[in-house]
Amino acid sequence: MRAARLIKMVLLLQSRPAMTAAELARELEVSERTVTRDAQALSEAGVPVYADRGRVGGYRLIGGYRTRLTGLARGEAEALFLSGVPGALRDMGLEDAASAARLKVSAALLPSLSDASWTAAQRFHLDAPGWFHEPRTPELLPAVAEAVWEDRVVRVAYRRGSADSGSALVERELEPYGLVLKAGVWYLAARVRGGSGGGFRVYRLDRLDSVAAVEAVEPGSGGGESFVRDPEFDLPAFWAERAAQFARGLLRAEVVVRLTAAGVRRLPQVTDAVAAREAVAAAGPADGAGLVTVTLAVESEEVAFTQLLAMGPDAEVVAPAGLRERLGEAARAMAERYG
């Protein structure tokens, strides 16, 4: 336990110019007194930990000291090789950089862990796209990924709306903060420059028609104009919130359905899973026939027709009347077809 803590302390000090005892205590989840003892132990072991005294003092490593990755356990080493998504890295133009990084990590590992990359690859594989959808990599993905990595402002032209409804081409200057791969589709989280509120928005990359770097204000600076990231921005939290908002925004209609016990179990499989669970949780007890009546949020009556038709006799629509009539007609046609 203490050995692992000492290794973590060295790695923390390697990653920062200096840390106070309070900061180290918080990261290591120990007292400041323990931090003092651990620093003394490292110093006695030959690790050049130097303590600056005074109110603004702290701990730092001197002489450019670096440690090799000899403290990794097998599980930790294998987890390192699971941290990348090979297909996504290739699509973003980062395959060479990722390959070089893996080689450097492998070279730094103990000989007994040299097979960590192979053992991890043989046990876990990520196939991000959904079934029955051929993944297509947006042509502009590498350019956008480069801007994200380098914090460069870009000017984009994107298609607002679907092609069927007559999409309009709109230009924006964006600060690209992060990329998200969701079910085989790439999205960009970016802050709009000069827009109303200057807030963050989400763009589908396959709707971008062009991406160009914005020239730097000072001539000769090279590389285009850069932006300063908001330190409060959290990409996973932002995406989770926007994804939830998007899902809720799609469910603009309601239907009342009576379900068998099997129907209650199947409902999350054919409709929005969150909406289905919420509908079942808010429903009352089963009636005398064993049926549970739920009020389900759906995208539209047209979508609900397709979804609930797949439920067969395990679902009976009570309202709206038009949807009930359509499902009844479909049921009678199927009965006639099958004799």
mmCIF file of C-alpha atoms in Angstrom:
data_model
loop_
_atom_site.group_PDB
_atom_site.id
_atom_site.type_symbol
_atom_site.label_atom_id
_atom_site.label_comp_id
_atom_site.label_asym_id
_atom_site.label_seq_id
_atom_site.Cartn_x
_atom_site.Cartn_y
_atom_site.Cartn_z
ATOM 1 C CA MET A 1 0.000 0.000 0.000
ATOM 2 C CA ARG A 2 2.718 2.467 0.948
ATOM 3 C CA ALA A 3 4.887 1.487 -2.028
ATOM 4 C CA ALA A 4 2.050 2.294 -4.424
ATOM 5 C CA ARG A 5 1.515 5.626 -2.668
ATOM 6 C CA LEU A 6 5.210 6.527 -2.939
ATOM 7 C CA ILE A 7 5.187 5.743 -6.675
ATOM 8 C CA LYS A 8 2.098 7.901 -7.149
ATOM 9 C CA MET A 9 3.764 10.745 -5.230
ATOM 10 C CA VAL A 10 6.799 10.639 -7.536
ATOM 11 C CA LEU A 11 4.578 10.598 -10.646
ATOM 12 C CA LEU A 12 2.579 13.560 -9.330
ATOM 13 C CA LEU A 13 5.748 15.559 -8.738
ATOM 14 C CA GLN A 14 7.004 14.615 -12.204
ATOM 15 C CA SER A 15 3.864 16.022 -13.800
ATOM 16 C CA ARG A 16 3.974 19.423 -12.046
ATOM 17 C CA PRO A 17 6.684 21.959 -11.194
ATOM 18 C CA ALA A 18 5.827 21.798 -7.481
ATOM 19 C CA MET A 19 3.029 20.766 -5.110
ATOM 20 C CA THR A 20 2.210 21.842 -1.586
ATOM 21 C CA ALA A 21 1.837 19.342 1.211
ATOM 22 C CA ALA A 22 -1.901 20.055 1.268
ATOM 23 C CA GLU A 23 -2.220 19.325 -2.477
ATOM 24 C CA LEU A 24 -0.288 16.076 -2.169
ATOM 25 C CA ALA A 25 -2.308 15.046 0.873
ATOM 26 C CA ARG A 26 -5.535 15.618 -1.070
ATOM 27 C CA GLU A 27 -4.341 13.650 -4.114
ATOM 28 C CA LEU A 28 -2.936 10.777 -2.042
ATOM 29 C CA GLU A 29 -5.821 10.804 0.466
ATOM 30 C CA VAL A 30 -3.506 10.964 3.473
ATOM 31 C CA SER A 31 -2.556 13.550 6.089
ATOM 32 C CA GLU A 32 0.084 16.238 5.546
ATOM 33 C CA ARG A 33 2.169 14.544 8.242
ATOM 34 C CA THR A 34 2.168 11.351 6.160
ATOM 35 C CA VAL A 35 3.228 13.368 3.110
ATOM 36 C CA THR A 36 6.206 14.672 5.076
ATOM 37 C CA ARG A 37 7.214 11.156 6.117
ATOM 38 C CA ASP A 38 6.805 9.820 2.565
ATOM 39 C CA ALA A 39 8.940 12.639 1.135
ATOM 40 C CA GLN A 40 11.655 11.824 3.665
ATOM 41 C CA ALA A 41 11.478 8.121 2.716
ATOM 42 C CA LEU A 42 11.820 8.940 -0.982
ATOM 43 C CA SER A 43 14.787 11.184 -0.301
ATOM 44 C CA GLU A 44 16.503 8.456 1.716
ATOM 45 C CA ALA A 45 15.876 6.031 -1.189
ATOM 46 C CA GLY A 46 17.719 8.344 -3.586
ATOM 47 C CA VAL A 47 14.770 10.146 -5.181
ATOM 48 C CA PRO A 48 15.702 13.882 -5.163
ATOM 49 C CA VAL A 49 12.611 15.305 -3.473
ATOM 50 C CA TYR A 50 13.272 18.872 -2.328
ATOM 51 C CA ALA A 51 11.100 20.706 0.212
ATOM 52 C CA ASP A 52 10.743 24.493 -0.064
ATOM 53 C CA ARG A 53 9.990 25.934 3.349
ATOM 54 C CA GLY A 54 7.641 28.809 4.097
ATOM 55 C CA ARG A 55 4.019 29.770 3.533
ATOM 56 C CA VAL A 56 4.243 29.352 -0.263
ATOM 57 C CA GLY A 57 6.592 26.388 -0.136
ATOM 58 C CA GLY A 58 6.056 22.861 -1.348
ATOM 59 C CA TYR A 59 7.701 19.764 -2.747
ATOM 60 C CA ARG A 60 9.452 19.357 -6.103
ATOM 61 C CA LEU A 61 11.875 17.060 -7.890
ATOM 62 C CA ILE A 62 15.300 18.509 -8.696
ATOM 63 C CA GLY A 63 17.747 17.803 -11.473
ATOM 64 C CA GLY A 64 15.110 16.823 -14.053
ATOM 65 C CA TYR A 65 14.589 13.498 -12.287
ATOM 66 C CA ARG A 66 12.372 11.037 -14.178
ATOM 67 C CA THR A 67 11.328 7.523 -13.269
ATOM 68 C CA ARG A 68 10.757 4.633 -15.668
ATOM 69 C CA LEU A 69 7.400 2.862 -15.667
ATOM 70 C CA THR A 70 8.702 0.037 -13.494
ATOM 71 C CA GLY A 71 5.960 0.418 -10.895
ATOM 72 C CA LEU A 72 3.128 -0.761 -13.172
ATOM 73 C CA ALA A 73 1.297 -3.955 -12.340
ATOM 74 C CA ARG A 74 0.134 -6.200 -15.213
ATOM 75 C CA GLY A 75 -3.471 -5.006 -14.976
ATOM 76 C CA GLU A 76 -2.363 -1.366 -15.070
ATOM 77 C CA ALA A 77 -0.111 -1.947 -18.091
ATOM 78 C CA GLU A 78 -2.886 -3.750 -19.999
ATOM 79 C CA ALA A 79 -5.344 -0.961 -19.168
ATOM 80 C CA LEU A 80 -2.983 1.546 -20.809
ATOM 81 C CA PHE A 81 -3.306 -0.304 -24.116
ATOM 82 C CA LEU A 82 -7.111 -0.289 -23.834
ATOM 83 C CA SER A 83 -7.279 3.495 -23.450
ATOM 84 C CA GLY A 84 -7.279 4.189 -27.200
ATOM 85 C CA VAL A 85 -9.871 3.422 -29.880
ATOM 86 C CA PRO A 86 -7.809 2.235 -32.903
ATOM 87 C CA GLY A 87 -10.452 3.006 -35.541
ATOM 88 C CA ALA A 88 -11.177 6.451 -34.159
ATOM 89 C CA LEU A 89 -7.476 7.302 -33.904
ATOM 90 C CA ARG A 90 -6.990 6.243 -37.515
ATOM 91 C CA ASP A 91 -9.954 8.340 -38.687
ATOM 92 C CA MET A 92 -8.594 11.425 -36.887
ATOM 93 C CA GLY A 93 -5.157 10.999 -38.447
ATOM 94 C CA LEU A 94 -3.532 10.083 -35.130
ATOM 95 C CA GLU A 95 -2.651 6.451 -35.816
ATOM 96 C CA ASP A 96 1.090 7.151 -36.227
ATOM 97 C CA ALA A 97 1.261 9.197 -33.021
ATOM 98 C CA ALA A 98 -0.643 6.526 -31.081
ATOM 99 C CA SER A 99 1.591 3.781 -32.460
ATOM 100 C CA ALA A 100 4.724 5.703 -31.444
ATOM 101 C CA ALA A 101 3.321 6.275 -27.964
ATOM 102 C CA ARG A 102 2.548 2.566 -27.546
ATOM 103 C CA LEU A 103 6.091 1.679 -28.608
ATOM 104 C CA LYS A 104 7.560 4.116 -26.073
ATOM 105 C CA VAL A 105 5.368 2.750 -23.285
ATOM 106 C CA SER A 106 6.302 -0.819 -24.241
ATOM 107 C CA ALA A 107 10.001 0.072 -24.180
ATOM 108 C CA ALA A 108 9.655 1.551 -20.687
ATOM 109 C CA LEU A 109 7.866 -1.480 -19.220
ATOM 110 C CA LEU A 110 9.564 -4.308 -17.413
ATOM 111 C CA PRO A 111 10.409 -7.318 -19.622
ATOM 112 C CA SER A 112 7.774 -9.377 -17.815
ATOM 113 C CA LEU A 113 5.091 -6.963 -19.090
ATOM 114 C CA SER A 114 6.253 -6.733 -22.701
ATOM 115 C CA ASP A 115 3.236 -8.728 -23.915
ATOM 116 C CA ALA A 116 0.683 -6.400 -22.282
ATOM 117 C CA SER A 117 -0.446 -4.845 -25.582
ATOM 118 C CA TRP A 118 -1.100 -8.285 -27.124
ATOM 119 C CA THR A 119 -2.937 -9.715 -24.113
ATOM 120 C CA ALA A 120 -5.193 -6.645 -23.891
ATOM 121 C CA ALA A 121 -6.026 -6.743 -27.626
ATOM 122 C CA GLN A 122 -6.937 -10.442 -27.428
ATOM 123 C CA ARG A 123 -9.412 -9.858 -24.593
ATOM 124 C CA PHE A 124 -11.206 -6.610 -25.457
ATOM 125 C CA HIS A 125 -12.272 -5.059 -28.759
ATOM 126 C CA LEU A 126 -14.470 -2.005 -29.325
ATOM 127 C CA ASP A 127 -16.767 -1.963 -32.372
ATOM 128 C CA ALA A 128 -18.425 1.443 -32.047
ATOM 129 C CA PRO A 129 -20.954 1.598 -34.949
ATOM 130 C CA GLY A 130 -24.442 0.170 -34.514
ATOM 131 C CA TRP A 131 -25.650 -2.924 -36.339
ATOM 132 C CA PHE A 132 -26.788 -2.661 -39.975
ATOM 133 C CA HIS A 133 -25.141 0.739 -40.462
ATOM 134 C CA GLU A 134 -22.070 1.096 -42.649
ATOM 135 C CA PRO A 135 -19.772 3.574 -40.837
ATOM 136 C CA ARG A 136 -18.589 6.472 -42.989
ATOM 137 C CA THR A 137 -15.695 8.644 -41.874
ATOM 138 C CA PRO A 138 -16.316 12.358 -42.575
ATOM 139 C CA GLU A 139 -13.663 13.700 -44.954
ATOM 140 C CA LEU A 140 -13.106 16.766 -42.763
ATOM 141 C CA LEU A 141 -12.521 14.786 -39.554
ATOM 142 C CA PRO A 142 -8.677 14.976 -39.639
ATOM 143 C CA ALA A 143 -8.780 18.773 -40.124
ATOM 144 C CA VAL A 144 -11.244 19.205 -37.266
ATOM 145 C CA ALA A 145 -9.252 16.853 -35.020
ATOM 146 C CA GLU A 146 -6.093 18.871 -35.678
ATOM 147 C CA ALA A 147 -7.886 22.092 -34.716
ATOM 148 C CA VAL A 148 -9.202 20.445 -31.533
ATOM 149 C CA TRP A 149 -5.725 19.270 -30.508
ATOM 150 C CA GLU A 150 -4.080 22.617 -31.235
ATOM 151 C CA ASP A 151 -6.888 24.864 -29.878
ATOM 152 C CA ARG A 152 -7.235 26.632 -33.238
ATOM 153 C CA VAL A 153 -10.235 28.734 -34.276
ATOM 154 C CA VAL A 154 -11.907 27.476 -37.461
ATOM 155 C CA ARG A 155 -14.447 28.833 -39.913
ATOM 156 C CA VAL A 156 -16.938 26.187 -40.962
ATOM 157 C CA ALA A 157 -19.811 25.932 -43.401
ATOM 158 C CA TYR A 158 -22.466 23.443 -42.337
ATOM 159 C CA ARG A 159 -25.844 22.287 -43.580
ATOM 160 C CA ARG A 160 -28.667 23.195 -41.235
ATOM 161 C CA GLY A 161 -31.549 20.735 -41.482
ATOM 162 C CA SER A 162 -31.852 17.521 -43.470
ATOM 163 C CA ALA A 163 -31.258 17.168 -47.176
ATOM 164 C CA ASP A 164 -34.897 16.096 -47.661
ATOM 165 C CA SER A 165 -36.243 19.319 -46.135
ATOM 166 C CA GLY A 166 -33.914 21.560 -48.163
ATOM 167 C CA SER A 167 -30.916 22.264 -45.954
ATOM 168 C CA ALA A 168 -29.416 25.761 -45.812
ATOM 169 C CA LEU A 169 -25.677 26.400 -45.732
ATOM 170 C CA VAL A 170 -24.572 28.475 -42.725
ATOM 171 C CA GLU A 171 -21.118 29.817 -41.856
ATOM 172 C CA ARG A 172 -19.769 30.085 -38.313
ATOM 173 C CA GLU A 173 -16.484 30.753 -36.554
ATOM 174 C CA LEU A 174 -15.989 28.077 -33.907
ATOM 175 C CA GLU A 175 -13.676 27.282 -31.027
ATOM 176 C CA PRO A 176 -13.525 23.470 -31.344
ATOM 177 C CA TYR A 177 -13.390 21.949 -27.857
ATOM 178 C CA GLY A 178 -13.883 18.227 -28.371
ATOM 179 C CA LEU A 179 -14.956 15.343 -30.596
ATOM 180 C CA VAL A 180 -17.456 12.623 -29.691
ATOM 181 C CA LEU A 181 -18.008 9.328 -31.530
ATOM 182 C CA LYS A 182 -21.577 8.156 -30.883
ATOM 183 C CA ALA A 183 -22.850 4.959 -32.522
ATOM 184 C CA GLY A 184 -20.569 5.457 -35.535
ATOM 185 C CA VAL A 185 -21.413 9.171 -35.966
ATOM 186 C CA TRP A 186 -18.874 11.923 -35.213
ATOM 187 C CA TYR A 187 -19.955 15.091 -33.398
ATOM 188 C CA LEU A 188 -18.068 18.310 -32.598
ATOM 189 C CA ALA A 189 -18.589 20.231 -29.355
ATOM 190 C CA ALA A 190 -17.647 23.840 -30.037
ATOM 191 C CA ARG A 191 -18.188 27.366 -28.789
ATOM 192 C CA VAL A 192 -19.612 29.808 -31.326
ATOM 193 C CA ARG A 193 -17.711 33.055 -31.774
ATOM 194 C CA GLY A 194 -19.793 36.204 -31.967
ATOM 195 C CA GLY A 195 -23.036 34.278 -31.604
ATOM 196 C CA SER A 196 -25.892 34.950 -29.237
ATOM 197 C CA GLY A 197 -24.536 34.162 -25.806
ATOM 198 C CA GLY A 198 -21.365 32.629 -27.278
ATOM 199 C CA GLY A 199 -22.455 29.266 -25.880
ATOM 200 C CA PHE A 200 -21.447 25.709 -26.684
ATOM 201 C CA ARG A 201 -23.188 23.770 -29.432
ATOM 202 C CA VAL A 202 -22.983 20.337 -31.046
ATOM 203 C CA TYR A 203 -22.410 19.800 -34.785
ATOM 204 C CA ARG A 204 -22.561 16.594 -36.814
ATOM 205 C CA LEU A 205 -19.339 16.354 -38.779
ATOM 206 C CA ASP A 206 -21.015 14.753 -41.782
ATOM 207 C CA ARG A 207 -22.976 17.996 -42.244
ATOM 208 C CA LEU A 208 -19.857 20.155 -42.525
ATOM 209 C CA ASP A 209 -19.119 21.328 -46.077
ATOM 210 C CA SER A 210 -15.827 23.090 -45.313
ATOM 211 C CA VAL A 211 -13.360 23.744 -42.499
ATOM 212 C CA ALA A 212 -10.659 26.428 -42.642
ATOM 213 C CA ALA A 213 -8.285 27.845 -40.044
ATOM 214 C CA VAL A 214 -8.898 31.467 -39.082
ATOM 215 C CA GLU A 215 -5.819 33.587 -39.735
ATOM 216 C CA ALA A 216 -4.022 34.875 -36.664
ATOM 217 C CA VAL A 217 -4.499 38.559 -35.839
ATOM 218 C CA GLU A 218 -0.731 39.102 -35.587
ATOM 219 C CA PRO A 219 0.982 38.465 -38.949
ATOM 220 C CA GLY A 220 3.741 35.909 -39.004
ATOM 221 C CA SER A 221 2.555 34.009 -35.937
ATOM 222 C CA GLY A 222 1.760 30.970 -38.092
ATOM 223 C CA GLY A 223 -0.667 28.143 -37.492
ATOM 224 C CA GLY A 224 -3.792 30.280 -37.435
ATOM 225 C CA GLU A 225 -5.565 31.969 -34.551
ATOM 226 C CA SER A 226 -5.678 30.085 -31.262
ATOM 227 C CA PHE A 227 -8.175 30.327 -28.410
ATOM 228 C CA VAL A 228 -7.943 29.917 -24.654
ATOM 229 C CA ARG A 229 -9.975 27.014 -23.340
ATOM 230 C CA ASP A 230 -12.541 27.504 -20.598
ATOM 231 C CA PRO A 231 -11.026 25.540 -17.673
ATOM 232 C CA GLU A 232 -14.538 24.751 -16.421
ATOM 233 C CA PHE A 233 -15.544 22.920 -19.595
ATOM 234 C CA ASP A 234 -15.978 19.163 -19.060
ATOM 235 C CA LEU A 235 -16.550 17.291 -22.333
ATOM 236 C CA PRO A 236 -18.050 14.045 -20.874
ATOM 237 C CA ALA A 237 -20.434 16.013 -18.622
ATOM 238 C CA PHE A 238 -21.378 18.394 -21.457
ATOM 239 C CA TRP A 239 -22.105 15.514 -23.839
ATOM 240 C CA ALA A 240 -24.160 13.609 -21.264
ATOM 241 C CA GLU A 241 -26.313 16.689 -20.619
ATOM 242 C CA ARG A 242 -26.810 17.498 -24.315
ATOM 243 C CA ALA A 243 -27.551 13.875 -25.193
ATOM 244 C CA ALA A 244 -30.221 13.751 -22.480
ATOM 245 C CA GLN A 245 -31.714 17.052 -23.710
ATOM 246 C CA PHE A 246 -31.744 15.764 -27.285
ATOM 247 C CA ALA A 247 -33.491 12.536 -26.312
ATOM 248 C CA ARG A 248 -36.110 14.397 -24.256
ATOM 249 C CA GLY A 249 -36.662 16.938 -27.029
ATOM 250 C CA LEU A 250 -37.548 14.199 -29.507
ATOM 251 C CA LEU A 251 -40.400 12.869 -27.363
ATOM 252 C CA ARG A 252 -43.125 15.409 -28.175
ATOM 253 C CA ALA A 253 -46.225 13.174 -28.116
ATOM 254 C CA GLU A 254 -47.892 10.755 -25.698
ATOM 255 C CA VAL A 255 -49.782 7.504 -26.096
ATOM 256 C CA VAL A 256 -51.730 5.471 -23.552
ATOM 257 C CA VAL A 257 -51.013 1.744 -23.752
ATOM 258 C CA ARG A 258 -52.180 -1.365 -21.872
ATOM 259 C CA LEU A 259 -49.394 -3.911 -21.458
ATOM 260 C CA THR A 260 -49.173 -7.558 -20.532
ATOM 261 C CA ALA A 261 -46.413 -8.621 -18.135
ATOM 262 C CA ALA A 262 -44.317 -9.572 -21.174
ATOM 263 C CA GLY A 263 -45.123 -6.187 -22.718
ATOM 264 C CA VAL A 264 -43.809 -4.378 -19.640
ATOM 265 C CA ARG A 265 -40.513 -6.235 -20.053
ATOM 266 C CA ARG A 266 -40.329 -5.647 -23.818
ATOM 267 C CA LEU A 267 -41.317 -1.987 -23.896
ATOM 268 C CA PRO A 268 -37.755 -0.617 -23.272
ATOM 269 C CA GLN A 269 -36.492 -2.788 -26.146
ATOM 270 C CA VAL A 270 -38.748 -1.264 -28.824
ATOM 271 C CA THR A 271 -39.207 2.346 -27.602
ATOM 272 C CA ASP A 272 -36.980 4.915 -25.905
ATOM 273 C CA ALA A 273 -35.612 2.990 -22.917
ATOM 274 C CA VAL A 274 -35.657 5.940 -20.484
ATOM 275 C CA ALA A 275 -39.191 6.963 -21.467
ATOM 276 C CA ALA A 276 -40.364 3.349 -21.147
ATOM 277 C CA ARG A 277 -38.884 2.933 -17.661
ATOM 278 C CA GLU A 278 -40.383 6.234 -16.518
ATOM 279 C CA ALA A 279 -43.809 5.270 -17.907
ATOM 280 C CA VAL A 280 -43.791 1.890 -16.151
ATOM 281 C CA ALA A 281 -42.567 3.437 -12.887
ATOM 282 C CA ALA A 282 -45.428 5.976 -12.933
ATOM 283 C CA ALA A 283 -48.105 3.376 -13.772
ATOM 284 C CA GLY A 284 -50.518 1.975 -11.265
ATOM 285 C CA PRO A 285 -51.012 -1.710 -10.406
ATOM 286 C CA ALA A 286 -52.239 -4.238 -12.964
ATOM 287 C CA ASP A 287 -55.992 -4.520 -13.501
ATOM 288 C CA GLY A 288 -58.088 -7.638 -13.133
ATOM 289 C CA ALA A 289 -56.900 -8.924 -16.506
ATOM 290 C CA GLY A 290 -53.276 -8.529 -15.470
ATOM 291 C CA LEU A 291 -52.714 -5.524 -17.766
ATOM 292 C CA VAL A 292 -50.764 -2.400 -16.790
ATOM 293 C CA THR A 293 -51.832 0.958 -18.254
ATOM 294 C CA VAL A 294 -48.964 3.362 -18.997
ATOM 295 C CA THR A 295 -48.686 6.838 -20.514
ATOM 296 C CA LEU A 296 -45.669 6.686 -22.818
ATOM 297 C CA ALA A 297 -43.745 9.641 -24.296
ATOM 298 C CA VAL A 298 -43.024 9.053 -27.991
ATOM 299 C CA GLU A 299 -41.467 10.959 -30.869
ATOM 300 C CA SER A 300 -44.678 10.962 -32.939
ATOM 301 C CA GLU A 301 -47.725 8.835 -33.658
ATOM 302 C CA GLU A 302 -46.028 7.611 -36.828
ATOM 303 C CA VAL A 303 -42.978 6.393 -34.899
ATOM 304 C CA ALA A 304 -45.174 4.946 -32.147
ATOM 305 C CA PHE A 305 -47.140 2.971 -34.756
ATOM 306 C CA THR A 306 -43.992 1.218 -35.982
ATOM 307 C CA GLN A 307 -42.664 0.608 -32.472
ATOM 308 C CA LEU A 308 -45.888 -0.671 -30.892
ATOM 309 C CA LEU A 309 -46.776 -2.804 -33.912
ATOM 310 C CA ALA A 310 -43.658 -4.818 -33.066
ATOM 311 C CA MET A 311 -45.148 -5.517 -29.606
ATOM 312 C CA GLY A 312 -47.935 -7.612 -31.146
ATOM 313 C CA PRO A 313 -50.601 -8.765 -28.659
ATOM 314 C CA ASP A 314 -48.490 -7.639 -25.667
ATOM 315 C CA ALA A 315 -49.583 -3.994 -26.196
ATOM 316 C CA GLU A 316 -53.024 -2.435 -26.723
ATOM 317 C CA VAL A 317 -53.197 1.271 -27.546
ATOM 318 C CA VAL A 318 -56.007 3.053 -25.721
ATOM 319 C CA ALA A 319 -55.320 6.571 -26.997
ATOM 320 C CA PRO A 320 -55.067 8.470 -29.245
ATOM 321 C CA ALA A 321 -58.012 7.052 -31.187
ATOM 322 C CA GLY A 322 -56.344 7.487 -34.580
ATOM 323 C CA LEU A 323 -53.335 5.382 -33.584
ATOM 324 C CA ARG A 324 -55.576 2.715 -32.058
ATOM 325 C CA GLU A 325 -57.571 2.543 -35.294
ATOM 326 C CA ARG A 326 -54.405 2.195 -37.435
ATOM 327 C CA LEU A 327 -53.061 -0.623 -35.274
ATOM 328 C CA GLY A 328 -56.442 -2.344 -35.364
ATOM 329 C CA GLU A 329 -56.467 -2.204 -39.162
ATOM 330 C CA ALA A 330 -52.936 -3.610 -39.263
ATOM 331 C CA ALA A 331 -53.911 -6.422 -36.876
ATOM 332 C CA ARG A 332 -56.955 -7.354 -38.954
ATOM 333 C CA ALA A 333 -54.888 -7.328 -42.155
ATOM 334 C CA MET A 334 -52.302 -9.599 -40.576
ATOM 335 C CA ALA A 335 -54.986 -11.962 -39.294
ATOM 336 C CA GLU A 336 -56.482 -12.146 -42.781
ATOM 337 C CA ARG A 337 -53.060 -12.660 -44.355
ATOM 338 C CA TYR A 338 -52.230 -15.538 -42.036
ATOM 339 C CA GLY A 339 -55.700 -17.061 -42.179
#
